[in-house]
mmCIF file of C-alpha atoms in Angstrom:
data_model
loop_
_atom_site.group_PDB
_atom_site.id
_atom_site.type_symbol
_atom_site.label_atom_id
_atom_site.label_comp_id
_atom_site.label_asym_id
_atom_site.label_seq_id
_atom_site.Cartn_x
_atom_site.Cartn_y
_atom_site.Cartn_z
ATOM 1 C CA UNK A 45 -2.789 -1.110 -7.737
ATOM 2 C CA UNK A 46 -0.121 1.229 -8.158
ATOM 3 C CA UNK A 47 -2.166 3.199 -10.282
ATOM 4 C CA UNK A 48 -5.042 3.461 -7.872
ATOM 5 C CA UNK A 49 -2.795 3.864 -4.873
ATOM 6 C CA UNK A 50 -1.306 6.898 -6.825
ATOM 7 C CA UNK A 51 -4.753 8.562 -7.966
ATOM 8 C CA UNK A 52 -5.843 8.277 -4.456
ATOM 9 C CA UNK A 53 -2.925 9.852 -2.835
ATOM 10 C CA UNK A 54 -3.008 12.644 -5.627
ATOM 11 C CA UNK A 55 -6.462 13.172 -5.008
ATOM 12 C CA UNK A 56 -6.599 13.773 -1.546
ATOM 13 C CA UNK A 57 -3.813 16.245 -1.257
ATOM 14 C CA UNK A 58 -0.366 14.015 -1.830
ATOM 15 C CA UNK A 59 2.742 14.267 -3.621
ATOM 16 C CA UNK A 60 2.451 14.448 -7.434
ATOM 17 C CA UNK A 61 5.487 12.743 -9.558
ATOM 18 C CA UNK A 62 6.280 10.823 -12.952
ATOM 19 C CA UNK A 63 5.615 7.728 -12.941
ATOM 20 C CA UNK A 64 8.453 5.901 -15.133
ATOM 21 C CA UNK A 65 6.861 4.296 -18.585
ATOM 22 C CA UNK A 66 7.509 1.112 -20.122
ATOM 23 C CA UNK A 67 6.015 -1.389 -17.896
ATOM 24 C CA UNK A 68 3.749 -4.008 -19.621
ATOM 25 C CA UNK A 69 1.007 -5.788 -18.397
ATOM 26 C CA UNK A 70 0.613 -9.361 -17.187
ATOM 27 C CA UNK A 71 -1.445 -11.934 -18.831
ATOM 28 C CA UNK A 72 -3.155 -13.196 -15.690
ATOM 29 C CA UNK A 73 -4.194 -11.576 -12.331
ATOM 30 C CA UNK A 74 -2.687 -12.808 -9.098
ATOM 31 C CA UNK A 75 -5.045 -14.685 -7.156
ATOM 32 C CA UNK A 76 -6.216 -13.862 -3.559
ATOM 33 C CA UNK A 77 -3.744 -16.442 -2.028
ATOM 34 C CA UNK A 78 -0.612 -15.018 -4.199
ATOM 35 C CA UNK A 79 -1.639 -11.363 -3.254
ATOM 36 C CA UNK A 80 -1.694 -12.392 0.713
ATOM 37 C CA UNK A 81 1.266 -14.090 0.407
ATOM 38 C CA UNK A 82 3.274 -10.779 -0.945
ATOM 39 C CA UNK A 83 1.097 -8.216 1.987
ATOM 40 C CA UNK A 84 2.666 -8.645 5.468
ATOM 41 C CA UNK A 85 -1.204 -9.167 7.649
ATOM 42 C CA UNK A 86 -2.211 -6.135 9.817
ATOM 43 C CA UNK A 87 -0.944 -7.918 12.809
ATOM 44 C CA UNK A 88 2.552 -8.140 11.753
ATOM 45 C CA UNK A 89 5.243 -6.976 13.858
ATOM 46 C CA UNK A 90 7.925 -4.577 12.567
ATOM 47 C CA UNK A 91 10.440 -7.478 12.275
ATOM 48 C CA UNK A 92 8.151 -9.574 9.925
ATOM 49 C CA UNK A 93 7.776 -6.183 7.954
ATOM 50 C CA UNK A 94 11.343 -5.379 7.480
ATOM 51 C CA UNK A 95 11.943 -9.028 6.878
ATOM 52 C CA UNK A 96 9.275 -9.785 4.269
ATOM 53 C CA UNK A 97 10.163 -6.208 2.288
ATOM 54 C CA UNK A 98 13.802 -6.848 2.127
ATOM 55 C CA UNK A 99 13.195 -9.638 0.010
ATOM 56 C CA UNK A 100 12.016 -6.855 -2.607
ATOM 57 C CA UNK A 101 15.095 -4.586 -1.842
ATOM 58 C CA UNK A 102 13.125 -2.176 0.603
ATOM 59 C CA UNK A 103 15.129 -0.832 3.591
ATOM 60 C CA UNK A 104 13.349 0.495 6.744
ATOM 61 C CA UNK A 105 12.842 4.273 5.651
ATOM 62 C CA UNK A 106 10.690 2.601 2.362
ATOM 63 C CA UNK A 107 8.805 0.299 4.978
ATOM 64 C CA UNK A 108 7.645 3.273 6.721
ATOM 65 C CA UNK A 109 7.209 5.492 3.928
ATOM 66 C CA UNK A 110 4.842 3.307 2.213
ATOM 67 C CA UNK A 111 3.229 2.248 5.614
ATOM 68 C CA UNK A 112 2.269 6.126 5.489
ATOM 69 C CA UNK A 113 -0.254 5.299 2.666
ATOM 70 C CA UNK A 114 -2.494 4.579 5.674
ATOM 71 C CA UNK A 115 -2.905 8.312 5.952
ATOM 72 C CA UNK A 116 -6.517 7.623 3.568
ATOM 73 C CA UNK A 117 -8.676 5.010 3.689
ATOM 74 C CA UNK A 118 -10.960 2.725 5.709
ATOM 75 C CA UNK A 119 -10.261 -1.038 7.895
ATOM 76 C CA UNK A 120 -12.875 -3.211 8.870
ATOM 77 C CA UNK A 121 -12.838 -4.028 12.545
ATOM 78 C CA UNK A 122 -12.162 -7.197 12.135
ATOM 79 C CA UNK A 123 -8.282 -6.338 10.881
ATOM 80 C CA UNK A 124 -7.582 -4.905 14.428
ATOM 81 C CA UNK A 125 -9.938 -6.091 17.048
ATOM 82 C CA UNK A 126 -7.366 -8.730 18.017
ATOM 83 C CA UNK A 127 -5.887 -5.549 20.043
ATOM 84 C CA UNK A 128 -9.248 -4.900 21.592
ATOM 85 C CA UNK A 129 -10.152 -8.225 22.507
ATOM 86 C CA UNK A 130 -10.299 -10.128 24.841
ATOM 87 C CA UNK A 131 -7.524 -8.026 26.331
ATOM 88 C CA UNK A 132 -6.187 -4.283 25.260
ATOM 89 C CA UNK A 133 -2.925 -4.008 23.612
ATOM 90 C CA UNK A 134 -1.116 -1.824 26.378
ATOM 91 C CA UNK A 135 0.579 -0.131 23.390
ATOM 92 C CA UNK A 136 -2.978 1.526 22.280
ATOM 93 C CA UNK A 137 -3.922 4.920 24.116
ATOM 94 C CA UNK A 138 -6.879 4.261 26.151
ATOM 95 C CA UNK A 139 -9.007 6.900 24.583
ATOM 96 C CA UNK A 140 -8.611 5.921 21.225
ATOM 97 C CA UNK A 141 -9.464 2.285 22.222
ATOM 98 C CA UNK A 142 -12.708 3.195 23.999
ATOM 99 C CA UNK A 143 -13.926 4.805 20.931
ATOM 100 C CA UNK A 144 -12.614 1.721 18.704
ATOM 101 C CA UNK A 145 -14.945 -0.155 21.110
ATOM 102 C CA UNK A 146 -17.760 1.658 20.137
ATOM 103 C CA UNK A 147 -17.227 1.441 16.714
ATOM 104 C CA UNK A 148 -16.352 -2.330 16.936
ATOM 105 C CA UNK A 149 -18.510 -3.117 19.968
ATOM 106 C CA UNK A 150 -17.330 -7.555 19.252
ATOM 107 C CA UNK A 151 -14.758 -8.849 18.044
ATOM 108 C CA UNK A 152 -16.231 -9.863 14.587
ATOM 109 C CA UNK A 153 -17.879 -6.794 14.051
ATOM 110 C CA UNK A 154 -18.766 -5.724 10.069
ATOM 111 C CA UNK A 155 -18.206 -2.189 11.198
ATOM 112 C CA UNK A 156 -15.395 -0.283 9.480
ATOM 113 C CA UNK A 157 -13.405 2.717 10.939
ATOM 114 C CA UNK A 158 -10.810 5.339 9.461
ATOM 115 C CA UNK A 159 -7.453 4.528 9.090
ATOM 116 C CA UNK A 160 -6.356 7.963 10.405
ATOM 117 C CA UNK A 161 -8.067 9.603 13.170
ATOM 118 C CA UNK A 162 -6.551 12.940 12.478
ATOM 119 C CA UNK A 163 -7.092 13.893 8.684
ATOM 120 C CA UNK A 164 -9.022 10.906 7.394
ATOM 121 C CA UNK A 165 -9.257 12.211 3.976
ATOM 122 C CA UNK A 166 -6.124 14.158 3.485
ATOM 123 C CA UNK A 167 -2.921 12.357 2.211
ATOM 124 C CA UNK A 168 -0.571 14.156 4.904
ATOM 125 C CA UNK A 169 1.704 13.207 7.777
ATOM 126 C CA UNK A 170 -0.854 12.837 10.331
ATOM 127 C CA UNK A 171 -0.656 9.432 10.130
ATOM 128 C CA UNK A 172 2.818 9.430 11.997
ATOM 129 C CA UNK A 173 1.479 11.691 14.204
ATOM 130 C CA UNK A 174 -1.219 9.185 15.240
ATOM 131 C CA UNK A 175 1.765 6.653 15.853
ATOM 132 C CA UNK A 176 3.426 8.974 18.387
ATOM 133 C CA UNK A 177 0.367 9.346 19.996
ATOM 134 C CA UNK A 178 0.059 5.515 20.251
ATOM 135 C CA UNK A 179 -2.782 5.829 18.028
ATOM 136 C CA UNK A 180 -1.879 3.473 15.312
ATOM 137 C CA UNK A 181 -4.907 1.247 14.185
ATOM 138 C CA UNK A 182 -2.715 -2.133 13.087
ATOM 139 C CA UNK A 183 -0.193 -3.811 14.840
ATOM 140 C CA UNK A 184 2.016 -3.196 11.904
ATOM 141 C CA UNK A 185 1.264 0.641 12.159
ATOM 142 C CA UNK A 186 1.821 0.941 15.924
ATOM 143 C CA UNK A 187 5.081 -1.234 16.311
ATOM 144 C CA UNK A 188 6.691 1.359 13.575
ATOM 145 C CA UNK A 189 7.071 3.829 16.429
ATOM 146 C CA UNK A 190 7.646 1.024 19.341
ATOM 147 C CA UNK A 191 10.821 -0.809 17.307
ATOM 148 C CA UNK A 192 13.994 1.193 17.946
ATOM 149 C CA UNK A 193 14.682 0.504 14.241
ATOM 150 C CA UNK A 194 11.913 2.414 12.903
ATOM 151 C CA UNK A 195 10.871 4.652 15.822
ATOM 152 C CA UNK A 196 13.136 7.865 14.284
ATOM 153 C CA UNK A 197 11.893 7.481 10.872
ATOM 154 C CA UNK A 198 8.534 7.750 12.135
ATOM 155 C CA UNK A 199 9.454 10.961 14.152
ATOM 156 C CA UNK A 200 11.094 12.643 11.388
ATOM 157 C CA UNK A 201 8.434 12.231 8.700
ATOM 158 C CA UNK A 202 5.686 13.487 11.558
ATOM 159 C CA UNK A 203 7.866 16.304 11.727
ATOM 160 C CA UNK A 204 8.636 17.310 8.391
ATOM 161 C CA UNK A 205 5.759 16.213 5.641
ATOM 162 C CA UNK A 206 7.762 17.283 2.895
ATOM 163 C CA UNK A 207 10.615 14.208 3.410
ATOM 164 C CA UNK A 208 7.763 12.026 4.058
ATOM 165 C CA UNK A 209 6.625 12.853 0.613
ATOM 166 C CA UNK A 210 9.856 12.581 -0.921
ATOM 167 C CA UNK A 211 10.612 9.053 0.539
ATOM 168 C CA UNK A 212 7.040 7.806 -0.548
ATOM 169 C CA UNK A 213 7.482 8.991 -3.749
ATOM 170 C CA UNK A 214 11.091 7.109 -3.965
ATOM 171 C CA UNK A 215 9.288 3.766 -2.116
ATOM 172 C CA UNK A 216 6.529 4.102 -4.642
ATOM 173 C CA UNK A 217 9.049 4.202 -7.960
ATOM 174 C CA UNK A 218 10.929 1.419 -6.636
ATOM 175 C CA UNK A 219 7.755 -0.592 -6.178
ATOM 176 C CA UNK A 220 6.721 0.131 -9.359
ATOM 177 C CA UNK A 221 9.787 -1.578 -10.827
ATOM 178 C CA UNK A 222 9.344 -4.833 -9.408
ATOM 179 C CA UNK A 223 9.072 -7.734 -11.552
ATOM 180 C CA UNK A 224 8.638 -5.410 -14.725
ATOM 181 C CA UNK A 225 7.666 -6.851 -17.894
ATOM 182 C CA UNK A 226 9.213 -5.357 -20.962
ATOM 183 C CA UNK A 227 9.366 -6.265 -24.799
ATOM 184 C CA UNK A 228 7.388 -9.006 -25.932
ATOM 185 C CA UNK A 229 6.532 -10.171 -22.408
ATOM 186 C CA UNK A 230 2.779 -9.753 -21.431
ATOM 187 C CA UNK A 231 0.677 -7.463 -23.310
ATOM 188 C CA UNK A 232 -0.265 -3.706 -23.475
ATOM 189 C CA UNK A 233 -4.160 -3.980 -22.059
ATOM 190 C CA UNK A 234 -7.030 -1.995 -23.988
ATOM 191 C CA UNK A 235 -8.373 -1.786 -20.253
ATOM 192 C CA UNK A 236 -6.526 -1.841 -17.311
ATOM 193 C CA UNK A 237 -8.699 -4.004 -15.427
ATOM 194 C CA UNK A 238 -9.178 -6.712 -18.321
ATOM 195 C CA UNK A 239 -6.819 -9.232 -19.849
ATOM 196 C CA UNK A 240 -6.876 -8.696 -23.582
ATOM 197 C CA UNK A 241 -8.923 -11.264 -25.476
ATOM 198 C CA UNK A 242 -7.692 -13.402 -28.368
ATOM 199 C CA UNK A 243 -9.553 -11.176 -31.003
ATOM 200 C CA UNK A 244 -7.511 -8.061 -29.854
ATOM 201 C CA UNK A 245 -4.545 -10.300 -29.901
ATOM 202 C CA UNK A 246 -5.297 -11.275 -33.640
ATOM 203 C CA UNK A 247 -6.634 -7.976 -34.451
ATOM 204 C CA UNK A 248 -3.242 -6.230 -33.337
ATOM 205 C CA UNK A 249 -1.084 -8.856 -34.863
ATOM 206 C CA UNK A 250 -2.992 -8.287 -38.718
ATOM 207 C CA UNK A 251 -2.556 -4.602 -37.859
ATOM 208 C CA UNK A 252 0.980 -5.310 -37.488
ATOM 209 C CA UNK A 253 1.594 -7.512 -40.645
ATOM 210 C CA UNK A 254 -0.783 -4.991 -42.514
ATOM 211 C CA UNK A 255 1.993 -1.966 -41.720
ATOM 212 C CA UNK A 256 5.082 -3.933 -42.351
ATOM 213 C CA UNK A 257 5.692 -5.547 -38.828
ATOM 214 C CA UNK A 258 7.020 -8.636 -38.209
ATOM 215 C CA UNK A 259 4.868 -11.429 -36.592
ATOM 216 C CA UNK A 260 7.899 -12.020 -33.642
ATOM 217 C CA UNK A 261 7.045 -8.548 -32.487
ATOM 218 C CA UNK A 262 3.967 -9.613 -30.887
#
């Protein structure tokens, strides 16, 4: 996931940075339930975001910076139509809401829309400009500007794209250092998206023994 976020950000004009090396891959993949348990939902308010991510040592600046990843990508209507139906969220700009209702005419619409209406294909700071104009798509987006604890951070990123890039990189590096596997923990995958087969493990062990390596290294 970290690789995907980094590639998408870089390819769409975002910051380039050195990713710390040495992190090994896990021996299994997180289930859908495990993944969702670690990701606050689109309907989360700022209190929920800050509380949830504080358990992983992210501070408010990290939270606002990571949320800026929503400057690119799309969302399904069902992730935000709770702000449109049955009644409109009062923090949402009226014209923005009217346009979303055209894209998502019913609450369970299967349509999609861009996360950032100003520059949907460019990784920049326009996401924060959206928030200042009450045009954040998710509750978890717009509430960052509504909440006094994060409002000034949103404003500073909207004004200063370089600052946003710096803080985004800091937060991404911090994310990459969560629950790191090193030494003999985990594995180094032949294919990042697939756990190594037993055959590959056996082959690695044999090669290690043939080259004088110790079996305990694997």
